[in-house]
Amino acid sequence: MTNQRYLLLLICVASVVRCELFTSLAHMERALFAEREISSRIKEYVREEKQRLDALSRLADELETHSSKALENVDFYLGNPVNAYLFVKRFTVDWERHIEDILKWKPNEEFHEKVNKLKEYLPTYEDLNGAVAALLRLQDTYKLETEKIAAGDIAGIKTSELSAVDCFEVGRVAYNDEDYYHTTAWMIEAMSRLENEKNKTVNKSEIIDFLAFSVYQQGNVRHALDLTNELLTLVPGHDRALNNKEYYLKMISEKEEKMGETATMGEAATMGEPAADEPLKNEKGRDEYKSTDEFIMYERLCRGEHTHDYKDQHKLVCRYKTNNDPLLLINPAKEEEIYLDPYLVAYHNVISDYELAVIKSIATPKLGRATVHNAKTGKLEFAHYRVSKSAWLRPDDDIVVERVNRRISAVTKLEMDTAEDLQIANYGIGGHYEPHFDFARKEESNAFKGLNTGNRIATWLSYMSDVEAGGATVFPYIGVKIFPKRGMAAFWYNLYKNGDGIYDTRHAACPVLVGTKWVSNKWIHERGQEFRRPCGLLADD
């Protein structure tokens, strides 16, 4: 057979005739091999396409299952800080590392155009940083253990568990913010969870890399060296680890020289190596303000701790209040005295569920990052100590807003025409507002200059939602804590009758631990109150 093929080939060449494919069995056989190879390539392509389609199908099912579950009760689901963090992580870190590769398959341009357009509504890395910052704020304020958070236990409320890579990403965000205390805690937890994972979600070397430097920044030089040596066993040529090891050894050597050749093992431990029975040194660095008695008291009250004995508590009463006002004669206000000096009261069921729903629906499209007044310029600006979104509603926005304003006036007997518009605030993940005054102090002469209505004489604070955990309004100097209750409002005067500020009204909104918090504020000003709350020469006139 081989000889026959060779003979045919010789005949073609001898004839000096151009051998077309159909004239040559040798070339025909080559074509058969090519045909078989094409078949293999097609099958390989089909397998790859099936894998891509299967991956897309799994991704679609996963996204559909997650969104359907969350949309059953958005406030409950996203009001949990761990769920919120995982949701934001899914569309930032996970999207970049995994989902984008699946979506690189291009069925058509229209598909990608639609996905890219929808991505505009998805969380960003800024949201990821905010979600982690909120989680760490909650951890500090409410003294939550890292291990319990990772295990899905938020102050006794069950939530999703975190994988090793989930813990790693929390630590990595903290590291980028130079927060080495939380980096250390979360990298240690990531390491612990990695050991129990069958399908590893993160490389051990990555965890050790961040952990070693964070431990060094915490002052544990010897422990940082041990971790660096462990990293080098996993990745022998790790440039940064090699340089760090040399630096740590130099530090230890210089320290030993200063200590002298007779240094004991116990003295050597002071270089950063904890004794065998002592925990790893991991101190939380706090700025100057967060170390003050005021901030510590604020955090204690947020946790529900008892800090003060209420002055004249036995004199506190509850009453029905009508003020002889037609609006209250049939439906009197249910007033509860909370504190007498400064005078602080609560009104129960003072706003209906219908009114709350209408106000929320109007405010939601208008929500924007909440601002504070700059004491020097009087201008509004963003501040790290106030994390929420707010909107302002005028009486002419809806008859419900006007009705609520009239009721506030009837209960407080104060003029609303010169008050600020109704401010609606929504506190999301870890949302809070650190201790502050509602009134402008004398040195803050420009605070409300643009309003031309004087200082804030009083505050009306309505709670528009229940909060599952956290979110209390606290007064650090008198030890008062008010936990949100849907339909309730708190009221207090910010100024004495002589116009001086009541400094014990300094208050704060605690971070929302679990749930979502809606409130509305009505800040009432001095102008227009001349005959409703006459001023006096003395504070108690």
Coordinates of C-alpha atoms in Angstrom, one line a residue, residues 236-503:
P236 CA 11.5 31.2 49.9
G237 CA 12.2 34.0 47.5
H238 CA 9.7 36.5 49.0
D239 CA 11.6 39.8 48.5
R240 CA 9.7 41.9 51.1
A241 CA 9.9 39.1 53.7
L242 CA 13.7 38.8 53.1
N243 CA 14.2 42.5 53.6
N244 CA 11.9 42.6 56.7
K245 CA 13.7 39.6 58.2
E246 CA 17.0 41.5 57.9
Y247 CA 15.5 44.6 59.5
Y248 CA 13.9 42.7 62.4
L249 CA 17.2 40.9 63.1
K250 CA 19.0 44.2 63.1
M251 CA 16.4 45.7 65.6
I252 CA 16.7 42.7 67.9
S253 CA 20.5 42.8 67.8
E254 CA 20.6 46.5 68.6
K255 CA 18.2 45.9 71.4
E256 CA 20.3 43.1 72.8
E257 CA 23.4 45.2 72.7
K258 CA 21.6 47.9 74.7
M259 CA 20.4 45.4 77.2
G260 CA 23.8 44.0 77.7
E261 CA 25.2 40.5 77.4
T262 CA 23.7 39.5 80.8
A263 CA 20.1 40.1 79.7
T264 CA 17.7 37.5 81.1
M265 CA 15.1 35.8 79.0
G266 CA 12.4 37.8 80.9
E267 CA 14.1 41.1 80.0
A268 CA 14.4 39.9 76.4
A269 CA 10.6 39.6 76.3
T270 CA 10.3 43.3 76.7
M271 CA 11.5 43.7 73.1
G272 CA 8.1 42.6 71.9
E273 CA 8.0 38.9 72.5
P274 CA 5.2 38.1 74.9
A275 CA 5.8 35.6 77.6
A276 CA 4.4 32.1 77.1
D277 CA 1.4 32.6 79.3
E278 CA 0.6 36.1 78.0
P279 CA -1.6 37.0 75.0
L280 CA -0.1 38.6 71.9
K281 CA 0.3 42.3 72.5
N282 CA -2.3 43.9 70.3
E283 CA -3.3 47.3 71.6
K284 CA -6.0 49.5 70.0
G285 CA -4.6 52.8 69.0
R286 CA -7.3 55.5 69.7
D287 CA -7.1 59.2 68.8
E288 CA -7.1 61.8 71.6
Y289 CA -10.9 62.3 71.5
K290 CA -11.8 58.7 71.6
S291 CA -9.7 58.3 74.8
T292 CA -11.7 61.0 76.7
D293 CA -14.2 60.3 79.5
E294 CA -17.0 61.7 77.3
F295 CA -16.4 59.2 74.4
I296 CA -15.9 56.3 76.8
M297 CA -19.2 57.2 78.6
Y298 CA -20.9 57.5 75.2
E299 CA -19.8 53.9 74.3
R300 CA -20.9 52.6 77.6
L301 CA -24.3 54.0 77.2
C302 CA -24.6 52.6 73.7
R303 CA -24.0 49.2 75.2
G304 CA -26.9 49.8 77.6
E305 CA -24.7 50.1 80.7
H306 CA -25.9 51.9 83.8
T307 CA -23.7 54.9 84.3
H308 CA -25.6 57.4 86.4
D309 CA -28.3 57.5 89.0
Y310 CA -31.1 59.7 87.6
K311 CA -31.5 62.9 89.6
D312 CA -35.0 63.1 91.2
Q313 CA -36.1 60.0 89.4
H314 CA -38.9 59.5 91.9
K315 CA -40.5 62.7 90.6
L316 CA -40.8 61.5 87.0
V317 CA -44.4 61.0 85.8
C318 CA -46.4 60.1 82.8
R319 CA -49.5 62.1 81.7
Y320 CA -51.9 62.8 78.9
K321 CA -51.2 66.2 77.5
T322 CA -53.7 68.4 75.6
N323 CA -52.5 72.0 76.2
N324 CA -56.1 72.9 75.5
D325 CA -55.3 72.6 71.8
P326 CA -58.1 71.3 69.5
L327 CA -55.7 68.8 67.9
L328 CA -55.0 67.1 71.2
L329 CA -58.4 67.2 72.9
I330 CA -59.6 64.1 71.2
N331 CA -56.2 62.4 70.8
P332 CA -54.0 63.7 73.7
A333 CA -50.2 63.3 73.6
K334 CA -48.9 60.5 75.8
E335 CA -46.1 62.2 77.6
E336 CA -43.4 60.4 79.7
E337 CA -40.9 62.4 81.7
I338 CA -37.4 61.0 81.2
Y339 CA -35.3 63.7 83.0
L340 CA -36.1 66.9 84.8
D341 CA -33.0 69.0 84.6
P342 CA -32.5 69.3 81.7
Y343 CA -36.1 68.7 80.9
L344 CA -36.3 65.7 78.6
V345 CA -39.6 64.0 77.7
A346 CA -40.8 61.3 75.3
Y347 CA -44.2 61.2 73.5
H348 CA -45.5 57.7 72.6
N349 CA -47.5 56.9 69.4
V350 CA -47.3 60.5 68.4
I351 CA -46.9 59.7 64.7
S352 CA -49.0 57.1 62.9
D353 CA -47.7 54.2 60.7
Y354 CA -49.4 55.8 57.7
E355 CA -47.7 59.1 58.3
L356 CA -44.3 57.3 58.7
A357 CA -44.8 55.4 55.4
V358 CA -45.7 58.6 53.5
I359 CA -42.8 60.6 54.9
K360 CA -40.3 57.7 54.1
S361 CA -41.6 57.4 50.6
I362 CA -41.2 61.1 49.9
A363 CA -37.8 61.3 51.6
T364 CA -36.1 58.2 50.1
P365 CA -35.5 59.7 46.6
K366 CA -34.0 62.8 48.2
L367 CA -31.6 61.1 50.6
G368 CA -28.0 62.4 50.5
R369 CA -25.0 62.1 52.7
A370 CA -25.8 64.0 56.0
T371 CA -23.9 67.2 56.7
V372 CA -23.0 69.2 59.8
H373 CA -22.6 73.0 60.3
N374 CA -19.0 74.1 60.3
A375 CA -18.7 76.1 63.5
K376 CA -16.3 78.7 61.9
T377 CA -17.9 79.2 58.5
G378 CA -21.5 78.3 59.1
K379 CA -21.4 76.2 56.0
L380 CA -22.7 72.6 55.7
E381 CA -20.0 69.9 55.2
F382 CA -19.5 66.1 55.5
A383 CA -18.0 64.8 58.7
H384 CA -16.6 61.3 59.7
Y385 CA -18.3 61.5 63.0
R386 CA -21.8 61.7 61.4
V387 CA -22.6 58.7 59.1
S388 CA -26.1 58.7 57.8
K389 CA -28.2 60.0 54.8
S390 CA -30.7 62.7 55.2
A391 CA -33.4 64.7 53.3
W392 CA -35.3 67.8 54.1
L393 CA -39.1 68.0 53.7
R394 CA -41.1 71.2 53.5
P395 CA -44.7 71.5 54.6
D396 CA -45.8 71.9 51.0
D397 CA -44.2 68.6 50.0
D398 CA -47.2 66.7 51.3
I399 CA -50.2 67.3 53.5
V400 CA -48.8 64.7 55.9
V401 CA -45.6 66.8 56.5
E402 CA -47.8 69.8 57.3
R403 CA -49.9 67.7 59.6
V404 CA -46.9 66.4 61.5
N405 CA -45.6 70.0 61.9
R406 CA -48.9 71.2 63.3
R407 CA -48.9 68.3 65.8
I408 CA -45.4 69.2 67.0
S409 CA -46.5 72.8 67.5
A410 CA -49.6 71.6 69.4
V411 CA -47.6 69.4 71.7
T412 CA -44.6 71.8 72.3
K413 CA -46.7 75.0 72.2
L414 CA -43.8 76.4 70.0
E415 CA -44.0 78.3 66.6
M416 CA -43.1 76.1 63.6
D417 CA -42.9 78.9 61.0
T418 CA -39.4 79.8 62.0
A419 CA -38.3 76.2 62.6
E420 CA -36.1 74.3 60.1
D421 CA -37.7 72.0 57.6
L422 CA -38.3 68.4 58.8
Q423 CA -35.1 66.5 58.4
I424 CA -35.4 62.8 57.7
A425 CA -32.3 60.7 58.5
N426 CA -31.6 57.1 57.6
Y427 CA -28.7 55.4 59.4
G428 CA -27.4 52.4 57.5
I429 CA -24.5 50.0 58.3
G430 CA -23.0 51.1 61.6
G431 CA -24.6 54.6 61.1
H432 CA -23.9 56.9 64.0
Y433 CA -23.5 60.6 65.1
E434 CA -20.9 61.1 67.8
P435 CA -21.6 63.4 70.8
H436 CA -22.6 66.9 69.7
F437 CA -24.8 69.9 70.6
D438 CA -27.8 70.9 68.6
F439 CA -27.4 74.5 69.6
A440 CA -24.7 76.9 68.5
R441 CA -22.3 78.0 71.3
K442 CA -21.5 81.7 71.7
E443 CA -18.2 81.3 69.8
E444 CA -20.0 79.8 66.9
S445 CA -21.6 83.0 65.8
N446 CA -21.9 82.0 62.1
A447 CA -23.6 78.6 62.7
F448 CA -27.2 79.6 61.8
K449 CA -26.5 83.0 60.4
G450 CA -28.0 82.2 57.0
L451 CA -31.4 81.2 58.5
N452 CA -31.8 84.5 60.4
T453 CA -34.0 82.8 63.0
G454 CA -31.7 82.8 66.0
N455 CA -30.3 79.7 67.8
R456 CA -31.9 76.3 68.1
I457 CA -34.1 76.7 71.1
A458 CA -35.4 73.1 71.2
T459 CA -35.2 69.7 69.4
W460 CA -38.0 67.3 68.5
L461 CA -36.7 63.9 67.5
S462 CA -39.1 61.3 66.1
Y463 CA -38.2 57.6 65.8
M464 CA -39.6 56.3 62.5
S465 CA -38.5 52.6 62.9
D466 CA -37.7 50.0 65.5
V467 CA -34.1 49.0 65.6
E468 CA -33.2 45.4 66.4
A469 CA -30.0 46.2 68.2
G470 CA -28.1 49.4 68.9
G471 CA -29.0 52.8 67.6
A472 CA -29.9 54.5 70.9
T473 CA -29.9 58.2 71.5
V474 CA -27.6 58.8 74.6
F475 CA -26.8 61.8 76.7
P476 CA -23.3 61.2 78.2
Y477 CA -23.4 63.8 80.9
I478 CA -26.6 62.7 82.5
G479 CA -26.5 59.0 81.7
V480 CA -29.8 59.0 79.7
K481 CA -30.3 56.4 76.9
I482 CA -33.3 56.3 74.7
F483 CA -33.7 53.2 72.5
P484 CA -35.7 53.8 69.2
K485 CA -39.3 52.9 69.3
R486 CA -41.4 53.3 66.1
G487 CA -43.9 56.2 66.4
M488 CA -42.2 57.7 69.5
A489 CA -40.6 61.2 69.8
A490 CA -38.2 62.8 72.2
F491 CA -38.2 66.5 73.0
W492 CA -35.9 68.8 74.9
Y493 CA -34.9 72.4 75.2
N494 CA -31.4 73.3 74.1
L495 CA -31.4 76.8 75.6
Y496 CA -32.2 78.2 79.0
K497 CA -34.8 81.1 79.0
N498 CA -31.9 83.6 79.1
G499 CA -30.5 82.2 75.9
D500 CA -27.6 80.3 77.3
G501 CA -26.9 76.8 76.0
I502 CA -27.9 73.8 78.2
Y503 CA -24.6 71.8 78.0

